[in-house]
Amino acid sequence: MKNTRRDFLKQIGYVSIGFSLVGPFGFAAGGEYGQPLQRTLDKNKVDAWLQLLEDGRIRIYTGKIELGQGITIAVKQMAAEELDTDLSLIEVAIAETGVTPNEGFTAGSQSIESSAMAIRNAAAFAREAVLQIASEKWSIPTTQLKLKNAKIFGPDKEVSLYQLLEGRQIEKTIHEVQQYRGKSIRKYVGRPIPREDIEAMVRGRQVFVQDLRFKNMLHARVVHPPSYRSTLVYFDSSEIKKLPGLIKLIRKGNFLGVLAAQEYEAIRIMEQVKGFVRWDSSRGDQLPAGKDLEEYIKMLPVETETNENIGSPETVLQQSTSKVKASFFKPYLMHAANGPSCAIALFEEGKLHVWSHCQGAYPLRGTLAKLLGMPEESVHVKGVPGAGCFGHNGANDVAAEAALMALEYPGRHIRLQWMRDDENGWEPYGTAMAVELEAALDNSGTIAAWQCDVWSDGHSNRPNGNPNTLLPAYFLEEEYGHPGIGYRGGAYRNTVPYYKIPNITVRSHMFQGPLRASSLRSLGTYTNIFAIESLMDELAEKAQKNPLEFRLSHALDQRSVDCMQQLKTMVKGVSKERDEGLGFAFSRYKNSASYCAMAALISVNTDSGKVRVKKMWAVVDSGETINPDGLKNQTEGGMIQSASWALKEEVKFDAEHITSLDWNSYPILRFPDTPEVQVEVIDRVDQPPVGAGEATQAPATAAIVNAIFDATGIRIRRLPVDPELLKAR
């Protein structure tokens, strides 16, 4: 941690603390848009991360977006700790172009590691800077001064920071901060501070972008085509324009949208318009309906790359007399956000303003500018929390569609919310994947060689300057085309087992799949750990060893051992009844972030083949814990969502389009089937905090399928679990 802080300091020349003479930016009283404050956005300056306001409050700026991961409360705790300031005096502003630092995407469980740590640094630097200013001004040693609740206290003095600094902005060269208060004091850090936004959600207050309302706002709906390749060949504009309540019909190429004063009117008009249009879906290839998807993706053209090559695994495998080989498959998965994607756009006086629950305000701004042919400085994006995320869902697409319509109807806020079938049918999915593994044991029952081949589409086509990544680009006159494979690293993330294995080869085979795909929680880690931890169980069985002890014997470091040993203690004494099974799994996310050891207790109804996950246990080590309650919430949510993926979820389609358009055709785990979950956190204050939001998805499913084997003797190698396999023969 010390080296990281020193490196950070080398990049920073001075501290800059500004004062605001106006209220919070964003939405002023009455819901109208307020102009953002003018501040430096140089990430190497403290003013980019925090600002001291004249009323004694401190505003923290994070370039990340609150997606439910709790970044808002975490950065609030870290800033409050370093500034010794009550939480009630800290407010947090999330990503907004021209206002917060450009921190790219909120993704990859990086919010704590990057943004929160930068804010911690900024707050610590600011603390030392103002104490030094007071010391020089009063000729009092800093050891006799104290900063608390935005006030400086001396032996016989007490003054607000505003009075001390006389309202001026100060720039000062900084020195290295020797230690963080949060590493030792821990008045706020390391404690389960409640999230105020959760109470607001429960009470139905304005929290999400879906809740935003503006005076004279119009409602929009898009008439989406039947397929990716559809062309609008006819529409009766004269009849459409007669529809009651229609304010404007918008057509741009194959893009068709409607505006109305009320949301229900917009929905009704959208449904009526479908009867006045005709599409041609004959161009391009049909979707591979009715084909075995695993076989299909392995037959697609691929770009093959060797991602890891240690030792001589092929030689060891050829010579081995004790080896296991298996194939694994995961279908396309949806983000399945409870709240369909929504955005609001306003085009006024040559400026486009967009309110979005996207994962990156600045990347979306740049991509929208290119799509719309506008200067980037003429586009402003404000991040607002959304009702569901789990990765790159439809948030960017609906923002682009709202922006297109706002340009066609200036001066009014345009609110566009997708319908459920829009969300399910058009979001970018988590890609289907296939994994082939082969491993060999030596004479002592220890893994001697490991070989992995993974087939995958790219795991991110987030909007980062390429208009092709936005859904409307498919349908505009320009015909942008397919965005390409995208981020490849997600495919082989966690393909190298986090165990002591002397000979390893990993190869990735990247294809461009039939469905639109992008980032879904944990990327390729989910499939890769499902495969790895399933094979670990098979190897343990072949070596005639207990599955957990087998993993412990291959543990790569002490933190791995600690997690698995604590899990072992948690499940000690668990009794299994008939048709019940107990399964284990372990992983370290990205092989560099959070550790997670997992166990699952399941039961199988041998008449129906239905699996019920009764209880799950997890031990998580994410280094220094900022908010243990938030960490547990992320872990618990990941466990339950993973169980849903394992048992129920799969995107289905016919030759033309997606058919999983509602909760009946895309079922998710319901409350009665939700397992009991128990999470324990290993808090390592001496270690840097690392991301945890995606650490549990993969080992949770692996533990469930291993528990199914424990109960039935049947190995699950394809997801979701097929009940037909588990019926009594």
XYZ file of C-alpha atoms in Angstrom:
729
model
C 0.000 0.000 0.000
C 2.819 2.396 0.848
C 4.405 2.016 -2.575
C 1.075 2.635 -4.261
C 0.578 5.828 -2.240
C 4.092 7.035 -3.029
C 3.515 6.418 -6.740
C 0.267 8.343 -6.479
C 2.027 11.260 -4.805
C 4.684 11.454 -7.488
C 1.958 12.241 -9.999
C 0.504 15.100 -7.964
C 2.096 18.517 -7.715
C -0.146 20.442 -5.372
C -3.321 20.458 -3.365
C -6.239 22.634 -4.458
C -9.244 23.239 -2.255
C -12.106 25.320 -3.574
C -15.244 26.831 -2.084
C -18.686 26.931 -3.615
C -20.850 30.019 -3.303
C -23.867 28.158 -4.709
C -25.849 25.083 -3.707
C -25.325 21.522 -4.929
C -25.177 21.100 -8.701
C -27.611 18.976 -10.612
C -31.302 19.439 -9.893
C -32.361 22.691 -8.291
C -35.672 23.237 -6.505
C -38.606 22.477 -8.766
C -36.686 19.809 -10.665
C -35.030 22.074 -13.207
C -31.529 21.424 -14.404
C -28.831 23.519 -12.710
C -25.483 24.408 -14.250
C -22.503 22.414 -12.915
C -19.880 24.130 -10.807
C -16.738 25.287 -12.569
C -13.808 23.396 -11.068
C -10.599 21.799 -12.160
C -11.069 18.247 -13.405
C -7.392 17.332 -13.300
C -7.372 14.022 -11.421
C -3.966 14.877 -9.980
C -5.490 17.753 -8.015
C -7.463 17.293 -4.841
C -10.092 19.768 -6.044
C -11.164 17.194 -8.599
C -12.131 14.844 -5.775
C -13.441 17.062 -2.990
C -14.638 20.565 -2.373
C -15.167 22.375 0.916
C -18.364 24.393 0.898
C -18.872 27.613 2.827
C -21.644 26.118 4.980
C -19.214 23.572 6.456
C -20.188 20.619 4.311
C -17.727 18.686 2.162
C -18.669 17.508 -1.269
C -16.947 14.392 -2.605
C -16.742 13.796 -6.347
C -16.469 10.281 -7.724
C -16.303 9.482 -11.406
C -18.043 6.184 -10.664
C -21.785 5.560 -10.775
C -23.847 4.038 -7.978
C -25.039 0.721 -9.383
C -26.163 -0.736 -6.067
C -22.619 -1.721 -5.115
C -22.503 0.899 -2.360
C -19.697 3.093 -3.715
C -21.463 6.203 -2.398
C -21.391 5.163 1.266
C -17.898 3.659 0.950
C -16.274 6.850 -0.349
C -18.247 8.837 2.200
C -16.780 6.701 4.993
C -13.232 7.021 3.671
C -13.451 10.799 3.283
C -15.098 11.245 6.690
C -12.345 9.197 8.323
C -9.446 11.097 6.779
C -11.037 14.504 7.416
C -12.348 13.537 10.875
C -15.711 14.869 9.799
C -19.157 13.640 10.708
C -20.882 11.658 7.970
C -23.779 14.113 8.013
C -21.419 16.803 6.703
C -20.273 14.704 3.732
C -22.205 14.556 0.476
C -21.253 12.523 -2.582
C -21.727 13.465 -6.231
C -21.545 10.575 -8.701
C -20.309 10.635 -12.300
C -21.239 13.667 -14.375
C -19.364 15.050 -17.350
C -17.743 18.389 -16.664
C -18.275 18.012 -12.930
C -16.589 14.842 -11.669
C -13.269 13.275 -12.684
C -13.326 11.098 -15.770
C -12.906 7.617 -14.303
C -14.096 5.717 -17.342
C -16.462 2.859 -16.621
C -17.869 1.644 -13.333
C -16.931 -1.960 -13.963
C -14.700 -4.861 -13.020
C -15.174 -4.353 -9.258
C -12.776 -1.407 -9.508
C -14.739 1.317 -7.699
C -13.085 0.812 -4.313
C -9.634 0.071 -5.711
C -9.519 3.154 -7.925
C -12.021 5.872 -7.077
C -12.367 5.323 -3.343
C -8.611 5.098 -2.876
C -8.085 8.306 -4.872
C -10.643 10.033 -2.654
C -8.945 8.680 0.456
C -5.660 10.119 -0.809
C -7.251 13.457 -1.625
C -8.892 13.733 1.791
C -5.676 12.821 3.620
C -3.696 15.344 1.557
C -6.270 18.057 2.219
C -6.134 17.383 5.968
C -2.396 17.894 6.128
C -2.555 20.928 3.833
C -5.069 22.900 5.927
C -3.287 22.022 9.159
C -0.069 23.368 7.672
C -1.821 26.549 6.551
C -3.194 27.104 10.055
C 0.204 26.375 11.572
C 1.925 28.975 9.404
C -0.824 31.542 9.902
C -0.946 31.236 13.707
C 2.682 30.176 14.335
C 1.431 27.075 16.134
C 2.972 23.614 15.514
C 0.688 21.241 13.610
C 0.966 18.819 16.523
C -1.112 21.283 18.563
C -3.780 21.683 15.889
C -6.736 19.512 15.050
C -9.117 19.318 12.114
C -12.600 18.154 13.001
C -15.976 18.683 11.306
C -14.584 21.272 8.863
C -13.114 23.357 11.700
C -9.549 23.927 12.870
C -8.957 23.792 16.614
C -5.869 25.208 18.352
C -4.964 25.650 22.026
C -7.113 28.786 22.271
C -8.603 29.031 18.790
C -11.536 27.588 16.869
C -12.265 28.655 13.321
C -14.098 27.217 10.337
C -12.090 26.284 7.278
C -13.951 28.960 5.361
C -12.812 31.612 7.824
C -9.290 30.217 7.924
C -8.949 30.320 4.148
C -10.978 33.515 3.717
C -13.016 31.908 0.979
C -10.059 31.707 -1.382
C -9.042 28.757 -3.489
C -5.637 27.517 -2.373
C -2.978 25.656 -4.283
C -0.090 24.166 -2.422
C 2.627 21.659 -3.123
C 2.012 18.611 -0.975
C 4.181 16.191 0.923
C 3.707 12.472 1.348
C 1.054 11.356 3.788
C 2.696 8.799 6.028
C -0.437 6.900 6.984
C -4.202 6.878 6.639
C -6.345 7.502 9.683
C -8.654 4.813 8.346
C -5.958 2.189 8.852
C -5.777 2.823 12.586
C -8.598 5.026 13.906
C -11.423 3.239 12.031
C -14.221 5.371 13.439
C -16.102 5.113 10.147
C -14.035 2.762 7.998
C -14.530 -0.920 8.712
C -17.970 -0.344 10.215
C -21.400 -1.295 8.824
C -22.639 2.238 8.197
C -26.229 2.071 6.828
C -26.983 3.275 3.313
C -29.532 6.074 3.320
C -30.557 5.302 -0.250
C -31.918 1.886 0.736
C -34.488 3.434 3.052
C -35.423 5.845 0.273
C -35.920 2.902 -2.107
C -38.112 1.053 0.385
C -40.244 4.155 0.922
C -40.619 4.742 -2.802
C -38.817 8.070 -2.849
C -37.026 9.502 -5.881
C -33.849 7.445 -6.208
C -33.648 5.986 -9.695
C -33.528 7.538 -13.137
C -36.897 5.852 -13.670
C -38.280 8.169 -10.949
C -37.141 11.475 -12.486
C -39.806 13.871 -13.673
C -39.464 17.349 -15.257
C -41.996 20.064 -15.931
C -43.608 19.709 -19.397
C -41.715 16.455 -19.969
C -42.752 14.300 -22.927
C -42.822 10.511 -22.959
C -41.345 8.429 -25.746
C -41.494 4.871 -27.005
C -39.525 3.174 -29.768
C -41.100 0.777 -32.248
C -38.349 -1.814 -32.352
C -38.133 -4.114 -35.400
C -38.606 -7.892 -35.358
C -34.869 -8.676 -35.649
C -31.335 -7.310 -35.764
C -31.366 -7.341 -39.560
C -34.862 -5.916 -40.195
C -35.446 -3.100 -42.680
C -38.451 -0.782 -42.525
C -39.974 -1.143 -45.992
C -43.353 0.541 -45.445
C -45.138 2.692 -42.913
C -48.381 4.601 -43.303
C -47.366 7.971 -41.886
C -50.680 9.595 -42.779
C -52.650 7.114 -40.671
C -50.107 7.165 -37.859
C -50.286 10.945 -37.599
C -54.047 10.687 -37.029
C -53.542 8.667 -33.827
C -54.970 10.554 -30.804
C -52.313 11.906 -28.456
C -49.415 11.648 -30.891
C -47.184 14.733 -30.601
C -44.499 13.663 -33.060
C -43.577 10.645 -35.144
C -39.794 10.315 -35.569
C -38.200 8.249 -38.310
C -34.477 8.064 -39.047
C -33.676 5.197 -41.413
C -35.049 2.066 -39.736
C -35.414 3.848 -36.394
C -39.000 4.687 -35.486
C -40.169 6.478 -32.337
C -43.231 8.294 -31.005
C -43.732 11.165 -28.530
C -46.765 11.828 -26.331
C -47.655 13.946 -23.311
C -48.468 10.953 -21.090
C -46.614 7.660 -20.764
C -49.694 5.507 -21.261
C -50.480 7.447 -24.452
C -46.964 6.754 -25.748
C -47.374 3.037 -25.030
C -50.797 2.880 -26.696
C -49.562 4.756 -29.769
C -46.486 2.511 -30.039
C -48.715 -0.576 -30.086
C -51.007 0.977 -32.701
C -48.102 2.012 -34.922
C -47.041 -1.630 -35.209
C -50.157 -2.196 -37.302
C -49.165 0.487 -39.813
C -45.609 -0.681 -40.564
C -44.028 -3.546 -42.462
C -40.515 -4.918 -41.997
C -38.280 -7.016 -44.217
C -36.174 -9.411 -42.139
C -34.716 -11.418 -45.013
C -31.256 -9.824 -45.072
C -28.406 -11.446 -43.165
C -28.169 -14.843 -41.533
C -30.871 -16.394 -39.405
C -30.232 -17.163 -35.743
C -29.196 -20.793 -35.047
C -32.582 -21.857 -33.681
C -32.901 -25.582 -33.022
C -29.152 -26.173 -33.153
C -26.998 -27.325 -30.274
C -25.498 -23.986 -29.248
C -22.310 -25.494 -27.804
C -21.589 -27.303 -31.057
C -22.574 -24.242 -33.076
C -20.209 -21.791 -31.373
C -17.331 -24.273 -31.671
C -17.915 -24.378 -35.428
C -17.798 -20.593 -35.872
C -14.645 -18.964 -37.295
C -12.305 -18.193 -34.395
C -9.185 -16.246 -33.554
C -7.031 -18.519 -31.386
C -4.449 -17.276 -28.914
C -2.297 -18.956 -26.294
C -2.875 -16.991 -23.102
C -0.717 -18.996 -20.692
C 1.988 -21.597 -21.192
C 3.887 -22.862 -18.163
C 6.035 -25.977 -18.261
C 5.165 -28.903 -20.539
C 1.516 -29.831 -19.925
C 1.033 -31.663 -23.235
C 3.968 -33.979 -22.524
C 2.773 -34.705 -18.980
C -0.770 -35.352 -20.176
C 0.422 -37.739 -22.885
C 2.469 -39.738 -20.395
C -0.075 -39.713 -17.566
C -2.117 -42.777 -16.646
C -4.382 -40.798 -14.293
C -6.201 -37.945 -15.952
C -9.645 -36.391 -16.312
C -11.124 -34.669 -19.351
C -14.438 -32.814 -19.531
C -16.368 -30.147 -21.478
C -18.551 -27.410 -19.976
C -21.089 -24.994 -21.431
C -22.941 -21.833 -20.410
C -25.735 -20.322 -22.568
C -26.446 -16.669 -23.237
C -27.644 -14.928 -20.063
C -29.572 -11.700 -19.551
C -28.855 -8.971 -17.053
C -32.558 -9.304 -16.212
C -32.787 -5.943 -14.443
C -36.043 -5.558 -12.512
C -36.453 -2.004 -13.802
C -36.350 -1.723 -17.612
C -33.739 0.737 -18.886
C -34.661 4.422 -18.902
C -33.139 7.778 -19.872
C -34.130 11.400 -20.168
C -32.715 13.734 -22.810
C -33.050 17.471 -23.423
C -31.720 19.323 -26.473
C -31.703 23.057 -25.827
C -29.674 25.957 -27.201
C -27.338 23.614 -29.069
C -26.573 21.503 -25.980
C -27.671 17.931 -25.387
C -28.254 16.912 -21.755
C -28.724 13.217 -20.912
C -29.655 11.628 -17.588
C -28.625 7.969 -17.631
C -27.895 4.956 -15.438
C -25.048 4.015 -17.768
C -21.774 2.634 -16.412
C -19.656 5.472 -17.783
C -20.770 9.085 -18.181
C -17.694 10.252 -20.096
C -17.481 7.248 -22.460
C -21.198 7.576 -23.217
C -20.753 11.296 -23.920
C -17.996 10.649 -26.446
C -19.907 7.860 -28.155
C -23.149 9.839 -28.347
C -21.250 12.778 -29.849
C -19.909 10.570 -32.649
C -23.261 8.887 -33.251
C -25.081 12.231 -33.450
C -22.341 14.182 -35.246
C -22.000 16.707 -32.420
C -18.969 18.255 -30.717
C -18.216 16.363 -27.526
C -18.340 19.568 -25.470
C -21.956 20.016 -26.581
C -23.019 16.782 -24.876
C -23.526 16.585 -21.117
C -24.231 13.277 -19.346
C -25.316 13.037 -15.721
C -25.205 9.653 -14.031
C -28.293 8.672 -12.038
C -28.745 5.303 -10.269
C -30.922 2.797 -12.099
C -33.221 0.018 -10.923
C -30.899 -2.823 -11.855
C -27.624 -3.233 -13.718
C -25.294 -6.272 -13.321
C -23.122 -5.064 -16.192
C -23.650 -3.468 -19.582
C -27.410 -3.694 -19.987
C -29.681 -1.479 -22.109
C -28.907 1.790 -20.282
C -26.625 3.202 -22.993
C -28.968 2.132 -25.784
C -32.029 3.782 -24.302
C -29.948 6.931 -23.669
C -28.952 7.014 -27.337
C -32.556 6.525 -28.454
C -33.784 9.292 -26.119
C -31.023 11.573 -27.426
C -32.012 10.908 -31.046
C -35.595 11.904 -30.300
C -34.597 14.933 -28.216
C -32.692 16.320 -31.206
C -35.881 16.015 -33.246
C -37.952 17.841 -30.619
C -35.822 20.531 -28.924
C -36.730 22.396 -25.769
C -38.610 19.622 -23.949
C -37.323 16.846 -21.711
C -37.862 13.504 -23.475
C -38.288 10.511 -21.176
C -37.870 7.076 -22.722
C -38.378 3.910 -20.730
C -38.150 0.536 -22.379
C -40.914 -2.028 -22.028
C -40.053 -5.447 -20.593
C -39.914 -7.013 -24.063
C -37.628 -4.184 -25.227
C -35.248 -4.890 -22.335
C -35.229 -8.652 -22.766
C -35.142 -8.588 -26.541
C -32.528 -5.913 -27.193
C -30.042 -5.687 -24.325
C -26.483 -6.973 -24.965
C -26.295 -10.387 -23.278
C -23.609 -12.242 -21.424
C -22.166 -14.451 -24.153
C -22.472 -18.201 -24.470
C -19.206 -19.985 -23.673
C -17.686 -23.435 -23.898
C -14.685 -24.782 -21.983
C -12.689 -27.983 -22.514
C -10.413 -29.055 -19.677
C -7.955 -31.878 -19.230
C -5.784 -32.480 -16.166
C -3.395 -35.174 -14.967
C -2.487 -36.446 -11.496
C 0.921 -37.727 -10.461
C 1.454 -40.865 -8.387
C 0.756 -39.001 -5.133
C -2.616 -37.718 -6.291
C -1.354 -34.180 -6.913
C -2.225 -32.230 -10.054
C 0.722 -32.434 -12.446
C -0.671 -30.788 -15.588
C -3.621 -28.681 -16.695
C -4.858 -27.775 -20.168
C -7.727 -25.407 -20.949
C -9.433 -24.356 -24.178
C -12.181 -21.736 -23.990
C -14.578 -20.609 -26.737
C -16.107 -17.188 -26.230
C -17.363 -14.020 -27.825
C -15.980 -10.740 -26.469
C -17.091 -9.674 -23.001
C -17.421 -5.962 -23.510
C -18.741 -3.777 -26.233
C -19.359 -0.835 -23.944
C -19.682 2.534 -25.685
C -16.153 3.878 -25.676
C -16.133 6.053 -28.755
C -17.464 3.453 -31.199
C -21.063 4.287 -32.291
C -21.499 0.669 -33.417
C -21.830 -0.313 -29.766
C -25.143 1.573 -29.440
C -28.311 -0.195 -30.526
C -29.733 2.645 -32.695
C -26.616 2.436 -34.863
C -28.011 -0.848 -36.212
C -30.969 1.003 -37.692
C -29.762 4.419 -38.824
C -29.091 5.327 -42.439
C -25.324 5.118 -41.928
C -25.502 1.321 -41.279
C -22.674 1.200 -38.796
C -22.651 -2.605 -38.691
C -21.501 -5.095 -36.050
C -19.191 -3.605 -33.401
C -16.873 -6.621 -33.522
C -15.688 -9.037 -30.858
C -14.771 -6.335 -28.343
C -12.868 -6.985 -25.109
C -11.184 -10.380 -25.298
C -9.526 -10.505 -21.896
C -12.803 -11.289 -20.166
C -12.983 -14.614 -22.007
C -9.875 -16.070 -20.389
C -10.252 -14.291 -17.047
C -9.637 -16.889 -14.315
C -8.770 -19.640 -16.803
C -5.507 -20.218 -14.917
C -6.458 -22.093 -11.729
C -5.436 -20.310 -8.515
C -3.677 -23.457 -7.315
C -0.149 -24.869 -7.320
C 0.108 -26.601 -10.699
C 3.523 -26.904 -12.407
C 2.361 -27.328 -16.016
C -0.434 -25.199 -17.496
C -1.619 -24.232 -20.973
C -4.576 -21.945 -21.670
C -5.885 -21.173 -25.146
C -8.778 -18.901 -26.086
C -10.821 -19.219 -29.269
C -12.675 -15.964 -29.913
C -15.759 -16.006 -32.134
C -18.316 -13.429 -33.226
C -21.592 -14.896 -32.053
C -25.149 -14.665 -33.365
C -26.507 -12.510 -30.515
C -25.528 -9.057 -29.351
C -23.145 -9.505 -26.390
C -21.314 -7.417 -23.816
C -20.356 -7.357 -20.150
C -22.329 -9.373 -17.619
C -21.328 -9.627 -13.973
C -17.944 -11.415 -13.614
C -17.467 -11.810 -17.412
C -15.821 -15.111 -18.378
C -14.866 -15.856 -14.779
C -18.306 -17.347 -14.200
C -17.946 -20.070 -16.837
C -14.249 -20.651 -16.261
C -14.549 -21.191 -12.494
C -17.673 -23.323 -12.981
C -15.505 -25.541 -15.186
C -12.330 -25.415 -13.071
C -14.025 -26.122 -9.755
C -16.125 -28.915 -11.256
C -12.956 -30.554 -12.549
C -11.279 -30.048 -9.166
C -14.037 -32.148 -7.636
C -13.571 -34.827 -10.286
C -9.824 -34.857 -9.687
C -10.376 -35.106 -5.930
C -12.635 -38.093 -6.492
C -10.047 -39.733 -8.751
C -7.357 -39.100 -6.136
C -9.713 -40.489 -3.480
C -9.453 -37.336 -1.403
C -11.957 -35.078 0.330
C -12.869 -32.232 -2.090
C -12.020 -29.437 0.359
C -8.822 -31.097 1.574
C -7.782 -31.656 -2.035
C -8.113 -27.940 -2.687
C -6.230 -27.067 0.485
C -3.355 -29.307 -0.566
C -3.026 -27.231 -3.755
C -3.556 -23.818 -2.119
C -1.347 -21.115 -3.593
C -1.055 -18.858 -0.532
C -2.042 -18.493 3.116
C -5.051 -16.304 2.388
C -6.503 -19.113 0.271
C -5.927 -21.521 3.137
C -7.516 -19.173 5.650
C -10.672 -18.803 3.570
C -11.092 -22.541 3.056
C -10.297 -23.392 6.676
C -12.858 -20.875 7.918
C -15.414 -22.317 5.510
C -14.605 -25.776 6.815
C -15.391 -24.576 10.336
C -18.665 -22.970 9.204
C -20.040 -26.183 7.677
C -18.738 -28.494 10.392
C -21.587 -30.556 11.726
C -23.912 -29.957 8.762
C -25.971 -33.111 8.342
C -27.344 -34.304 5.004
C -30.608 -36.106 4.567
C -31.496 -38.423 1.703
C -31.179 -36.783 -1.736
C -29.194 -33.902 -0.260
C -25.665 -32.924 -1.153
C -22.949 -30.583 0.091
C -20.593 -29.026 -2.448
C -17.535 -26.767 -2.273
C -15.719 -24.302 -4.520
C -12.985 -21.698 -4.260
C -11.629 -18.898 -6.429
C -9.784 -15.620 -6.347
C -11.425 -13.152 -8.693
C -9.089 -12.260 -11.580
C -6.432 -14.180 -9.585
C -5.603 -10.805 -8.035
C -8.704 -9.463 -6.243
C -11.091 -10.950 -3.656
C -10.760 -14.483 -2.331
C -13.953 -16.496 -1.911
C -14.561 -19.976 -0.505
C -18.085 -21.289 -0.999
C -20.271 -24.185 0.130
C -23.815 -25.111 -0.882
C -26.344 -27.538 0.575
C -28.930 -28.692 -1.950
C -31.754 -31.191 -2.193
C -32.990 -32.970 -5.314
C -36.572 -34.084 -5.920
C -35.939 -37.286 -7.843
C -39.518 -37.345 -9.192
C -39.361 -33.913 -10.830
C -35.596 -33.457 -10.998
C -35.988 -30.050 -9.359
C -33.019 -28.781 -7.359
C -33.552 -26.659 -4.275
C -30.629 -24.740 -2.846
C -31.277 -24.875 0.889
C -28.311 -22.979 2.285
C -25.073 -21.409 1.097
C -21.990 -20.360 3.043
C -19.246 -17.990 1.907
C -15.973 -16.696 3.317
C -14.708 -13.553 1.615
C -11.326 -11.846 1.904
C -11.298 -8.491 0.106
C -8.319 -7.039 1.936
C -9.189 -4.040 4.083
C -12.951 -3.919 4.542
C -14.467 -0.454 4.181
C -18.095 -1.343 4.924
C -18.614 -4.947 6.063
C -22.368 -4.726 5.626
C -21.935 -3.567 2.031
C -19.435 -6.345 1.370
C -21.813 -8.943 2.779
C -24.689 -7.535 0.735
C -22.666 -7.828 -2.463
C -21.669 -11.370 -1.576
C -25.193 -12.470 -0.646
C -26.668 -10.926 -3.775
C -24.061 -12.625 -5.933
C -24.761 -16.006 -4.353
C -28.507 -15.766 -4.948
C -28.150 -14.459 -8.502
C -25.655 -17.211 -9.262
C -28.096 -19.838 -8.018
C -30.662 -18.375 -10.404
C -28.216 -18.550 -13.312
C -27.305 -22.129 -12.459
C -30.833 -23.465 -12.129
C -33.084 -21.356 -14.339
C -31.667 -18.748 -16.692
C -31.088 -19.098 -20.447
C -31.763 -16.730 -23.340
C -33.873 -18.510 -25.943
C -34.518 -17.486 -29.534
C -36.048 -18.595 -32.801
C -34.591 -18.068 -36.272
C -35.499 -14.369 -36.210
C -35.286 -12.945 -32.701
C -35.228 -13.473 -28.947
C -38.228 -15.343 -27.534
C -37.413 -14.928 -23.808
C -39.364 -11.669 -23.617
C -41.022 -11.861 -20.187
C -40.577 -13.444 -16.762
C -42.426 -16.581 -17.842
C -40.129 -17.236 -20.786
C -37.061 -16.043 -18.839
C -37.667 -17.286 -15.280
C -35.467 -16.159 -12.412
C -35.211 -17.415 -8.842
C -38.254 -16.290 -6.859
C -38.440 -15.446 -3.160
C -39.817 -18.867 -2.040
C -36.810 -20.580 -3.663
C -34.189 -18.187 -2.301
C -31.633 -20.064 -0.163
C -30.520 -19.102 3.307
C -27.111 -17.464 3.019
C -24.353 -16.978 5.584
C -21.297 -14.820 4.887
C -18.185 -14.246 6.962
C -15.642 -11.575 6.111
C -11.912 -11.761 6.782
C -10.909 -8.132 7.323
C -7.235 -7.540 6.565
C -6.517 -3.931 7.548
C -2.882 -4.301 6.492
C -3.879 -5.110 2.898
C -5.290 -2.768 0.231
C -9.043 -3.057 -0.339
C -10.032 -4.838 -3.545
C -13.273 -5.256 -5.458
C -15.809 -7.841 -4.368
C -18.939 -7.243 -6.431
C -18.165 -10.082 -8.855
C -16.205 -12.436 -6.611
C -19.010 -14.818 -5.663
C -20.862 -15.470 -8.932
C -18.567 -18.226 -10.144
C -17.795 -20.245 -6.994
C -21.487 -20.170 -6.021
C -22.594 -22.046 -9.146
C -19.603 -24.382 -8.896
C -20.520 -25.260 -5.299
C -24.131 -25.944 -6.340
C -23.240 -28.319 -9.178
C -20.703 -30.095 -6.964
C -23.422 -30.491 -4.343
C -25.684 -32.013 -6.996
C -23.000 -34.620 -7.682
C -22.694 -35.283 -3.955
C -26.447 -35.950 -3.821
C -26.933 -37.863 -7.073
C -23.588 -38.954 -8.506
C -24.443 -37.003 -11.684
C -22.001 -34.419 -13.043
C -23.506 -31.195 -14.369
C -21.512 -29.871 -17.296
C -24.128 -27.747 -19.044
C -26.057 -24.842 -17.591
C -28.743 -24.291 -16.579
C -29.201 -27.576 -14.711
C -31.564 -29.845 -16.653
C -34.074 -31.481 -14.264
C -34.494 -34.373 -16.729
C -30.949 -35.480 -15.925
C -31.769 -35.783 -12.238
C -35.033 -37.685 -12.334
C -34.869 -41.160 -10.765
C -34.091 -43.742 -13.446
